[in-house]
GROMACS .gro file of C-alpha atoms in nm:
model
  262
    1MET     CA    1   0.003   0.002   0.003
    2LEU     CA    2   0.127   0.343  -0.087
    3ARG     CA    3  -0.114   0.560   0.096
    4MET     CA    4   0.132   0.719   0.314
    5MET     CA    5   0.068   1.103   0.277
    6SER     CA    6   0.182   1.329   0.552
    7ARG     CA    7  -0.135   1.532   0.660
    8GLY     CA    8  -0.006   1.831   0.843
    9ILE     CA    9  -0.116   2.161   0.705
   10GLN     CA   10  -0.213   2.093   0.346
   11MET     CA   11  -0.272   2.341   0.083
   12LYS     CA   12  -0.548   2.291  -0.173
   13ILE     CA   13  -0.359   2.280  -0.507
   14ILE     CA   14  -0.678   2.202  -0.725
   15GLU     CA   15  -1.009   2.366  -0.635
   16ALA     CA   16  -1.309   2.314  -0.872
   17TYR     CA   17  -1.632   2.433  -0.772
   18ASN     CA   18  -1.984   2.392  -0.944
   19ILE     CA   19  -1.827   2.306  -1.280
   20HIS     CA   20  -2.083   2.280  -1.556
   21LYS     CA   21  -2.007   2.171  -1.906
   22GLN     CA   22  -2.246   2.116  -2.201
   23PHE     CA   23  -2.184   2.017  -2.566
   24GLN     CA   24  -2.472   2.145  -2.763
   25LYS     CA   25  -2.768   1.999  -2.562
   26LEU     CA   26  -2.585   1.718  -2.378
   27GLU     CA   27  -2.500   1.824  -2.044
   28VAL     CA   28  -2.155   1.671  -1.966
   29LEU     CA   29  -2.073   1.799  -1.622
   30LYS     CA   30  -2.358   1.891  -1.396
   31GLY     CA   31  -2.230   2.106  -1.092
   32VAL     CA   32  -1.898   1.888  -1.023
   33SER     CA   33  -1.700   2.027  -0.710
   34LEU     CA   34  -1.362   1.864  -0.621
   35THR     CA   35  -1.042   1.981  -0.432
   36VAL     CA   36  -0.716   1.822  -0.426
   37GLU     CA   37  -0.443   1.879  -0.155
   38GLN     CA   38  -0.085   1.905  -0.240
   39GLY     CA   39   0.077   1.578  -0.256
   40GLU     CA   40  -0.249   1.384  -0.284
   41VAL     CA   41  -0.325   1.109  -0.520
   42VAL     CA   42  -0.690   1.105  -0.631
   43ALA     CA   43  -0.838   0.840  -0.860
   44ILE     CA   44  -1.156   0.911  -1.046
   45ILE     CA   45  -1.336   0.605  -1.171
   46GLY     CA   46  -1.687   0.549  -1.323
   47PRO     CA   47  -1.840   0.419  -1.652
   48SER     CA   48  -1.743   0.567  -1.990
   49GLY     CA   49  -1.927   0.871  -2.080
   50SER     CA   50  -1.962   0.990  -1.712
   51GLY     CA   51  -1.755   1.306  -1.763
   52LYS     CA   52  -1.436   1.204  -1.607
   53SER     CA   53  -1.206   1.292  -1.890
   54THR     CA   54  -1.414   1.614  -1.985
   55PHE     CA   55  -1.359   1.723  -1.617
   56LEU     CA   56  -0.986   1.664  -1.642
   57ARG     CA   57  -0.969   1.859  -1.983
   58CYS     CA   58  -1.168   2.162  -1.816
   59LEU     CA   59  -0.897   2.183  -1.552
   60ASN     CA   60  -0.612   2.250  -1.787
   61HIS     CA   61  -0.820   2.468  -2.036
   62LEU     CA   62  -0.839   2.202  -2.303
   63GLU     CA   63  -1.215   2.260  -2.264
   64THR     CA   64  -1.377   2.576  -2.147
   65ILE     CA   65  -1.652   2.568  -1.890
   66ASP     CA   66  -1.993   2.702  -1.892
   67ARG     CA   67  -2.017   2.796  -1.534
   68GLY     CA   68  -1.814   2.754  -1.219
   69THR     CA   69  -1.469   2.826  -1.071
   70ILE     CA   70  -1.140   2.658  -1.109
   71LYS     CA   71  -0.826   2.765  -0.896
   72ILE     CA   72  -0.483   2.614  -0.937
   73ALA     CA   73  -0.225   2.643  -0.655
   74GLY     CA   74  -0.435   2.936  -0.525
   75GLU     CA   75  -0.464   3.125  -0.862
   76THR     CA   76  -0.799   3.172  -1.013
   77MET     CA   77  -0.823   3.049  -1.367
   78VAL     CA   78  -1.195   3.099  -1.432
   79ALA     CA   79  -1.484   3.216  -1.213
   80ALA     CA   80  -1.813   3.213  -1.434
   81GLU     CA   81  -2.129   3.277  -1.231
   82ARG     CA   82  -2.364   3.196  -1.513
   83ASP     CA   83  -2.371   3.007  -1.815
   84GLY     CA   84  -2.166   3.194  -2.104
   85ASP     CA   85  -2.051   3.481  -1.887
   86GLY     CA   86  -1.687   3.413  -1.955
   87GLY     CA   87  -1.497   3.471  -1.632
   88TYR     CA   88  -1.157   3.337  -1.753
   89VAL     CA   89  -0.840   3.545  -1.686
   90SER     CA   90  -0.621   3.652  -1.956
   91GLU     CA   91  -0.463   3.414  -2.210
   92ALA     CA   92  -0.102   3.488  -2.052
   93ALA     CA   93  -0.235   3.402  -1.713
   94ILE     CA   94  -0.408   3.085  -1.822
   95ARG     CA   95  -0.094   2.959  -1.984
   96ARG     CA   96   0.118   3.039  -1.673
   97ILE     CA   97  -0.140   2.868  -1.452
   98CYS     CA   98  -0.166   2.563  -1.696
   99GLY     CA   99   0.206   2.532  -1.693
  100LYS     CA  100   0.178   2.404  -1.332
  101MET     CA  101   0.021   2.091  -1.464
  102GLY     CA  102   0.145   1.801  -1.671
  103MET     CA  103  -0.110   1.575  -1.864
  104VAL     CA  104  -0.086   1.226  -1.993
  105PHE     CA  105  -0.337   1.118  -2.239
  106GLN     CA  106  -0.469   0.777  -2.360
  107GLN     CA  107  -0.275   0.821  -2.680
  108PHE     CA  108   0.074   0.892  -2.636
  109ASN     CA  109   0.108   1.217  -2.885
  110LEU     CA  110   0.473   1.178  -2.910
  111PHE     CA  111   0.639   1.366  -3.208
  112PRO     CA  112   0.712   1.086  -3.454
  113HIS     CA  113   1.013   1.268  -3.629
  114LEU     CA  114   1.192   1.332  -3.302
  115THR     CA  115   1.394   1.104  -3.087
  116VAL     CA  116   1.298   1.021  -2.742
  117LEU     CA  117   1.531   1.271  -2.595
  118GLU     CA  118   1.419   1.543  -2.836
  119ASN     CA  119   1.063   1.459  -2.731
  120LEU     CA  120   1.150   1.544  -2.380
  121ILE     CA  121   1.349   1.860  -2.440
  122GLU     CA  122   1.124   2.032  -2.706
  123ALA     CA  123   0.881   2.205  -2.479
  124PRO     CA  124   1.153   2.321  -2.214
  125LEU     CA  125   1.351   2.455  -2.504
  126LEU     CA  126   1.048   2.636  -2.680
  127VAL     CA  127   0.831   2.734  -2.381
  128GLN     CA  128   1.054   2.778  -2.105
  129GLN     CA  129   1.366   2.896  -2.302
  130ALA     CA  130   1.578   2.650  -2.119
  131ARG     CA  131   1.946   2.593  -2.219
  132ARG     CA  132   2.005   2.290  -2.430
  133GLU     CA  133   2.322   2.197  -2.233
  134ALA     CA  134   2.105   2.230  -1.901
  135ILE     CA  135   1.801   2.037  -2.006
  136ILE     CA  136   1.961   1.737  -2.154
  137PRO     CA  137   2.095   1.602  -1.817
  138GLU     CA  138   1.752   1.650  -1.681
  139ALA     CA  139   1.587   1.453  -1.947
  140GLU     CA  140   1.824   1.185  -1.912
  141LEU     CA  141   1.748   1.160  -1.543
  142LEU     CA  142   1.366   1.143  -1.623
  143LEU     CA  143   1.433   0.870  -1.880
  144ARG     CA  144   1.629   0.677  -1.613
  145LYS     CA  145   1.325   0.726  -1.366
  146VAL     CA  146   1.096   0.566  -1.613
  147GLY     CA  147   1.356   0.292  -1.713
  148LEU     CA  148   1.417   0.414  -2.057
  149VAL     CA  149   1.747   0.594  -2.081
  150GLU     CA  150   1.893   0.332  -2.310
  151LYS     CA  151   1.602   0.441  -2.563
  152ARG     CA  152   1.722   0.817  -2.559
  153ASP     CA  153   1.815   0.817  -2.941
  154SER     CA  154   1.539   0.583  -3.051
  155TYR     CA  155   1.223   0.728  -3.256
  156PRO     CA  156   0.878   0.653  -3.116
  157SER     CA  157   0.798   0.399  -3.407
  158ARG     CA  158   1.054   0.173  -3.238
  159LEU     CA  159   0.895   0.169  -2.894
  160SER     CA  160   0.626  -0.057  -2.745
  161GLY     CA  161   0.308   0.125  -2.627
  162GLY     CA  162   0.420   0.076  -2.272
  163GLN     CA  163   0.730   0.247  -2.349
  164LYS     CA  164   0.581   0.537  -2.539
  165GLN     CA  165   0.342   0.603  -2.258
  166ARG     CA  166   0.651   0.610  -2.017
  167VAL     CA  167   0.813   0.859  -2.249
  168ALA     CA  168   0.497   1.052  -2.247
  169ILE     CA  169   0.497   1.066  -1.850
  170ALA     CA  170   0.874   1.174  -1.853
  171ARG     CA  171   0.794   1.438  -2.122
  172ALA     CA  172   0.515   1.581  -1.894
  173LEU     CA  173   0.763   1.596  -1.611
  174ALA     CA  174   1.025   1.767  -1.812
  175MET     CA  175   0.820   2.083  -1.772
  176LYS     CA  176   0.854   2.043  -1.390
  177PRO     CA  177   0.485   2.061  -1.314
  178GLU     CA  178   0.329   2.086  -0.964
  179ILE     CA  179   0.045   1.853  -1.065
  180MET     CA  180   0.011   1.548  -1.299
  181LEU     CA  181  -0.321   1.471  -1.475
  182PHE     CA  182  -0.370   1.133  -1.615
  183ASP     CA  183  -0.652   1.047  -1.862
  184GLU     CA  184  -0.697   0.665  -1.884
  185PRO     CA  185  -0.310   0.634  -1.935
  186THR     CA  186  -0.321   0.244  -1.994
  187SER     CA  187  -0.652   0.218  -2.179
  188ALA     CA  188  -0.475   0.192  -2.519
  189LEU     CA  189  -0.223  -0.063  -2.400
  190ASP     CA  190  -0.218  -0.434  -2.397
  191PRO     CA  191  -0.266  -0.589  -2.052
  192GLU     CA  192   0.104  -0.714  -2.046
  193LEU     CA  193   0.232  -0.342  -2.107
  194THR     CA  194   0.000  -0.198  -1.858
  195GLY     CA  195   0.211  -0.272  -1.552
  196GLU     CA  196   0.528  -0.088  -1.663
  197VAL     CA  197   0.317   0.242  -1.675
  198LEU     CA  198   0.153   0.163  -1.347
  199LYS     CA  199   0.507   0.119  -1.186
  200ALA     CA  200   0.618   0.448  -1.311
  201MET     CA  201   0.302   0.622  -1.164
  202ARG     CA  202   0.343   0.426  -0.851
  203GLN     CA  203   0.690   0.573  -0.818
  204LEU     CA  204   0.548   0.925  -0.855
  205ALA     CA  205   0.315   0.871  -0.592
  206GLU     CA  206   0.590   0.767  -0.355
  207GLU     CA  207   0.761   1.101  -0.435
  208HIS     CA  208   0.442   1.280  -0.321
  209MET     CA  209   0.361   1.415  -0.668
  210THR     CA  210   0.003   1.551  -0.662
  211MET     CA  211  -0.181   1.331  -0.901
  212LEU     CA  212  -0.540   1.331  -1.044
  213VAL     CA  213  -0.585   0.987  -1.236
  214VAL     CA  214  -0.903   0.913  -1.450
  215THR     CA  215  -0.846   0.521  -1.462
  216HIS     CA  216  -1.023   0.186  -1.507
  217GLU     CA  217  -0.730   0.022  -1.314
  218MET     CA  218  -0.923  -0.071  -1.007
  219GLY     CA  219  -0.616  -0.212  -0.843
  220PHE     CA  220  -0.408   0.079  -0.892
  221ALA     CA  221  -0.706   0.301  -0.762
  222ARG     CA  222  -0.733   0.078  -0.442
  223GLU     CA  223  -0.356   0.047  -0.382
  224VAL     CA  224  -0.223   0.389  -0.474
  225ALA     CA  225  -0.481   0.656  -0.426
  226ASN     CA  226  -0.535   0.847  -0.120
  227ARG     CA  227  -0.896   0.913  -0.225
  228VAL     CA  228  -1.151   0.769  -0.483
  229ILE     CA  229  -1.416   0.955  -0.670
  230PHE     CA  230  -1.682   0.784  -0.858
  231MET     CA  231  -1.847   0.980  -1.120
  232ASP     CA  232  -2.173   0.893  -1.326
  233ASN     CA  233  -2.392   1.089  -1.563
  234GLY     CA  234  -2.185   1.404  -1.499
  235GLU     CA  235  -2.183   1.398  -1.137
  236ILE     CA  236  -1.967   1.294  -0.836
  237VAL     CA  237  -2.190   1.032  -0.687
  238GLU     CA  238  -1.975   0.903  -0.408
  239GLU     CA  239  -1.610   0.967  -0.253
  240GLY     CA  240  -1.383   0.836   0.006
  241LEU     CA  241  -1.094   0.636   0.111
  242PRO     CA  242  -1.028   0.344  -0.115
  243GLU     CA  243  -1.106   0.097   0.154
  244LYS     CA  244  -1.461   0.229   0.194
  245ILE     CA  245  -1.528   0.275  -0.179
  246PHE     CA  246  -1.415  -0.070  -0.268
  247THR     CA  247  -1.536  -0.271   0.027
  248ALA     CA  248  -1.850  -0.110   0.127
  249PRO     CA  249  -1.978   0.162  -0.121
  250SER     CA  250  -2.290   0.336   0.000
  251HIS     CA  251  -2.444   0.454  -0.328
  252PRO     CA  252  -2.631   0.177  -0.548
  253ARG     CA  253  -2.473   0.329  -0.857
  254THR     CA  254  -2.124   0.272  -0.714
  255GLN     CA  255  -2.212  -0.071  -0.599
  256ALA     CA  256  -2.342  -0.164  -0.948
  257PHE     CA  257  -2.031  -0.038  -1.114
  258LEU     CA  258  -1.796  -0.221  -0.886
  259GLU     CA  259  -1.976  -0.540  -0.933
  260ARG     CA  260  -1.908  -0.514  -1.297
  261MET     CA  261  -1.545  -0.416  -1.267
  262LEU     CA  262  -1.418  -0.636  -0.983
   0.00000   0.00000   0.00000
């Protein structure tokens, strides 16, 4: 079990209140509120189409919200009191705030024309104006962390799916985020490749990286998360410690979902 989070005075590093999101007439998020403390690992589980991935994408501005408030590390990114009233801060401020978050997607989204090392250093060089001679050793350390330093000069086409996803994790970490968002990071992988990605994520949890993880990997959620959120039909239906959610869920929808998954 990895849930050994020090509980002293904790800072709320993600604050999302009353988040509403609609695609045309389909209401995808119906007033979702969630806070995450610094160093916490929160797993979001639930059936497909429940709004989990959309919620993650709203946090890092890949989707705009219709109503609600999002604060990252104490900075307000959006405070929209009514549908369609805007409420976002400037684009420059949004970029700065979103720079505190790294995101890993279902698909790896690596640049096929760049080597593994070049994939890692591209964003620090362009976005953070890092010096090449300074960022390369840092990138190599990250590749060592995910067990892929020997692949530094390989192209993505020469990697397995699990290796590509570990490179994607290292690439996100190269920007030195305070928060890591994971959107079903193992769903595109064969079962035998899932373990190596989960191992890299477990290591981040042990290092007290703040992580918000949308996942269908119930074992990971049970063993690694400090807290589990169950979403269904655009709402948070139930949340609590993994032991409670997985052994004695209180809501019938949570019970039905876990019966199918476990």
